[in-house]
Amino acid sequence: MKRAVVKLLLGLLLAFATGQQTTDDWDIYRFHINSNITSRYATTIITSRVANRMNESKEIEFHVQIPKNAFISKFKMMMDGQVYDGVVKTKEQAQEQYTEAVSRGQSAGIVSSVGRTMEEFKTSVTVAAHKKVTFELTYEELLKRTHGKYELQIHARPMKPVKDFKVNVQINEKAGISFIDVKGGLSTKALANAITKTHADKQAWVYFYPTVDQQKTCDSCGEEGMNGDLVIVYDVNRDNGLGDIKTSDGYFVHHFAPSSLPRIPKNVVFVIDRSGSMHGRKIKQTRTALIHILNDLAEDDFFGLISFNREIFHWKRKPVKATGLNRERAKQFVLNIREGGSTNINAAVLEGARMLNTHPREGSASILILLTDGDPTTGVTNLEVIQSNVKQAIAGKFPLYCLGFGFDVNFEFLEKMSLQNNGVARRIYQDSDADLQLKGFYDEVATPLLTDVTMIYVGGTNLTQTNFSQYYNGSEIVVAGEIIDNNVEIFTPQVVAISSKQKVTFSNTNGFMDSSVSEGLLQRVWAHLTVKQLLGKELLLSGPEKEKVNKEALELSLKYSFVTPLTSMVVTKPEGENTEVLHKPKEGEAPRLRSHQRNTLAGKRYFFQNQRGPPSLPQLPPRILGLLPVRIVKSYFETDSTFLTTTPAPVFHRFLMKAENDTYPLCFDVIGAVILKLLHHPSTELYINGVLDSIINGGFKKIVIHVGTDYDIEVDTEGISLRQRQTTIRYTTQDPITTERFTVIRRNKETEFTDADVHLAILVHEKDGNKFLWPVLRRPPSAGNTEGLLALNRVQYEEVHQNVRKTVKLANRETDVQRSSAVDYGISSPINMDCWFTSADFALPRPWNDFLVVQL
Ligand SMILES: *[C@@H]1O[C@H](CO)[C@@H](O)[C@H](O)[C@H]1NC(C)=O
Ligand SMILES: *[C@@H]1O[C@H](CO)[C@@H](O)[C@H](O)[C@H]1NC(C)=O
Ligand SMILES: *[C@@H]1O[C@H](CO)[C@@H](O)[C@H](O)[C@H]1NC(C)=O
Ligand SMILES: *[C@@H]1O[C@H](CO)[C@@H](O)[C@H](O)[C@H]1NC(C)=O
Ligand SMILES: *[C@@H]1O[C@H](CO)[C@@H](O)[C@H](O)[C@H]1NC(C)=O
Ligand SMILES: *[C@@H]1O[C@H](CO)[C@@H](O)[C@H](O)[C@H]1NC(C)=O
């Protein structure tokens, strides 16, 4: 078996290797990144000039990364004296143009991917023999102050060493630049002499001009040249009054970030998910982060800790003072947080809110922080109901921050819930530094300086957000707006807030306002901020209000030519080539290729779409072959490698039997595409069967729910078919199907079936690009006899320890077991679990044959 695989892999490697050698027929002879930051607004232009050295025409690619926070505002290609400009259009118009091209058989989609902070932009064009092309991309972003600094991230990866490679950054800050630093993977010793940093009072410049040799030899660089980030870090000087106000052309931008204020004690409650999906590194990193956070609490802070799965575990029922002793005790609680069980977000957040509501502390800043990695699966699971419960409980009294761990959280749900409660949601990337990300987020809100901040602008209009529940040290409040009739004389900014128990007012004592900003810039800042906030607001609204906000954001995006989630950029290419449509991906958007894109990946049109996508599912564990008819398996492979194509290998499906008292579950394998009895409930005439997949290891290919004598519901990975007597209707949309008896809702990765008190979810998982189903009985029928795999209770066994073998005793039967692992597909983000491997006959309370049916 090994031999065959190795041969195949070698073949692939060779193919790659030979493919690489023929690419030296084009040359980037200029690659420039110019960034101009004025008053925290960064405009970056990437220019790449490429020559086709071949005798024939060639497709040339332009491929760069830009910050997620940025909006692309311009893109053009210049070739043969012609300029091809990108035009920002509504999604519908762009789509129309795209579809039209598709129907002419021209189309293709190239998907772009997104990292933690960057999005990928990719396009290509055919360049005639010995001709050149210039690509020019412009993007704009408002730098956000966190931890006392602004950061501009520049990603440099031209794909080749470039003779004329330059990064130029210019910073103009009227308030004065307090420090500037260059960081990132490219700021290493080997490249130190390529970086020049100049710092004047109000201006700074960073130049990065690596030689061709340096581009090949730096860390993470190679024959393909540079590959890394340059991060420019700086902060500005600030007074302790009203801050920095700029006006120009009837617009103003106000940066408010006083730092020499006394800190306000916190009254903070952490609500920590300890459901089964937090298993492994996630829960460990959460513990680590919490220990650091507890260490950093000040003596006059109060804090509470709640962990939850389907139940709620308090450390103390009310927030306590962060004395040394209390912090030590809380650490013990943290170290003992163990994962397992389902996720009752509703109950947990409401309990956190209750703790803060019933123990408010005057003169302190209350904060509620939720950390979760999954969807609510128990208790109240309707997202809207949870949101409305939470909103009602918090009633604007304190902010709720939601940290979504990994990619299986419904980030939009968390985002909405945070926005509804004056907070923000943040994604924690499942990575080795997740504990630092958690701590980093906490540090952002660790030092409240003001609460109930109201920004007032007499003579101002069309203001961006003016009310902020809290202001933290190291952050910044930014407000932009128009000045009525550009009447700067009347325009009076003022800030009213509460600073440790007393009301404070900041006003412009010296009357200074900087009006020397270049034309049009503040207007763009205003538009940028307004669009960002409208997009957030839109999330919270519905119906006509949502439409109105949507329309406003769309109009501004079009007017200022921003590629936002509401607009697309259409790039019309030279005759004979395709038009391209560029979309901005949504944070955390699943990388679903639309079906028309799936077939057309090889071409030249792209959708600017998020590819990061679902985390790769854990691999199925190695089989314990001793207990299975392995000889068959081996004989398939040991004959010859060409065999692989003709005989399918047998497929295994591993099942988990959860055990009582937190002991390891039992697991067993089922071979082949058998049909299983999942749930039979004769008293309500509900029969659910499923057939296992015959091609991939994992789960079910199809599940059929028979309801009474009237309805059969067939669920597969792509949709639902509902058969009522003689008629069958196919559903692939997300509209609920409701009959007088049951409801079926098909969502993205889950189909929900509700019949009286029965609640069944059918999850769709993906492994190696193949989808399969996994059923979960969220609520069993309350009365009557039930049969089937889903109706089984947890097993309760006894471990009989012996020296050489491990023996497990279950209901007076004993068997040897081996430690193995299995993937729990019963949750939306599958996790790997350790288990005792045994046979189905041993693990199940009845003979295996009792769980087989002959017909779906
Ligand atoms: C940067 O922007 C400022 C203000 O918009 C402008 O005065 C300056 O000329 C620009 N610098 C460069 C190098 O484009
Ligand atoms: C390219 O053109 C030159 C001169 O016309 C010719 O000598 C050479 O063989 C051509 N190369 C290829 C790869 O066609
Ligand atoms: C706020 O941050 C500044 C600068 O980092 C620091 O000097 C100041 O002490 C901080 N204030 C408090 C209350 O921690
Ligand atoms: C700005 O406000 C005025 C009214 O104060 C309104 O007429 C105008 O449409 C607004 N402009 C924008 C771009 O929203
Ligand atoms: C902002 O706060 C002030 C005072 O607290 C209040 O009067 C006003 O209605 C608030 N505005 C918004 C838009 O919430
Ligand atoms: C397991 O839990 C059951 C009750 O659910 C209890 O009777 C039994 O003693 C527990 N066994 C162990 C080993 O804790």
Short mmCIF file of C-alpha atoms and ligand atoms in Angstrom, two decimals, residues 145 147-148 235 258-264 447-449 471-474, ligand 3:
data_model
loop_
_atom_site.label_atom_id
_atom_site.label_comp_id
_atom_site.label_asym_id
_atom_site.label_seq_id
_atom_site.Cartn_x
_atom_site.Cartn_y
_atom_site.Cartn_z
CA ARG A 145 -5.06 52.76 17.29
CA HIS A 147 -2.22 49.21 22.40
CA GLY A 148 -1.06 52.79 21.99
CA ASP A 235 2.05 56.95 17.40
CA PRO A 258 -6.43 61.48 26.05
CA SER A 259 -4.03 59.27 28.01
CA SER A 260 -3.19 61.01 31.26
CA LEU A 261 -6.50 60.27 32.93
CA PRO A 262 -6.84 58.05 35.99
CA ARG A 263 -7.94 54.51 35.29
CA ILE A 264 -11.44 53.44 36.25
CA THR A 447 -7.73 50.10 31.25
CA PRO A 448 -10.99 52.03 30.99
CA LEU A 449 -10.38 55.75 31.29
CA TYR A 471 -12.93 54.60 26.22
CA TYR A 472 -9.81 52.56 26.94
CA ASN A 473 -6.21 53.60 27.29
CA GLY A 474 -4.26 52.87 24.10
C1 LIG B 3 -2.17 55.05 29.51
O1 LIG B 3 -1.15 54.84 28.55
C2 LIG B 3 -0.06 55.75 28.65
C3 LIG B 3 0.84 55.52 27.50
O2 LIG B 3 1.01 54.18 27.22
C4 LIG B 3 0.62 55.57 29.99
O3 LIG B 3 1.67 56.49 30.11
C5 LIG B 3 -0.40 55.81 31.09
O4 LIG B 3 0.19 55.55 32.32
C6 LIG B 3 -1.59 54.91 30.91
N1 LIG B 3 -2.61 55.25 31.87
C7 LIG B 3 -3.06 54.37 32.79
C8 LIG B 3 -4.08 54.88 33.74
O5 LIG B 3 -2.65 53.22 32.84
#
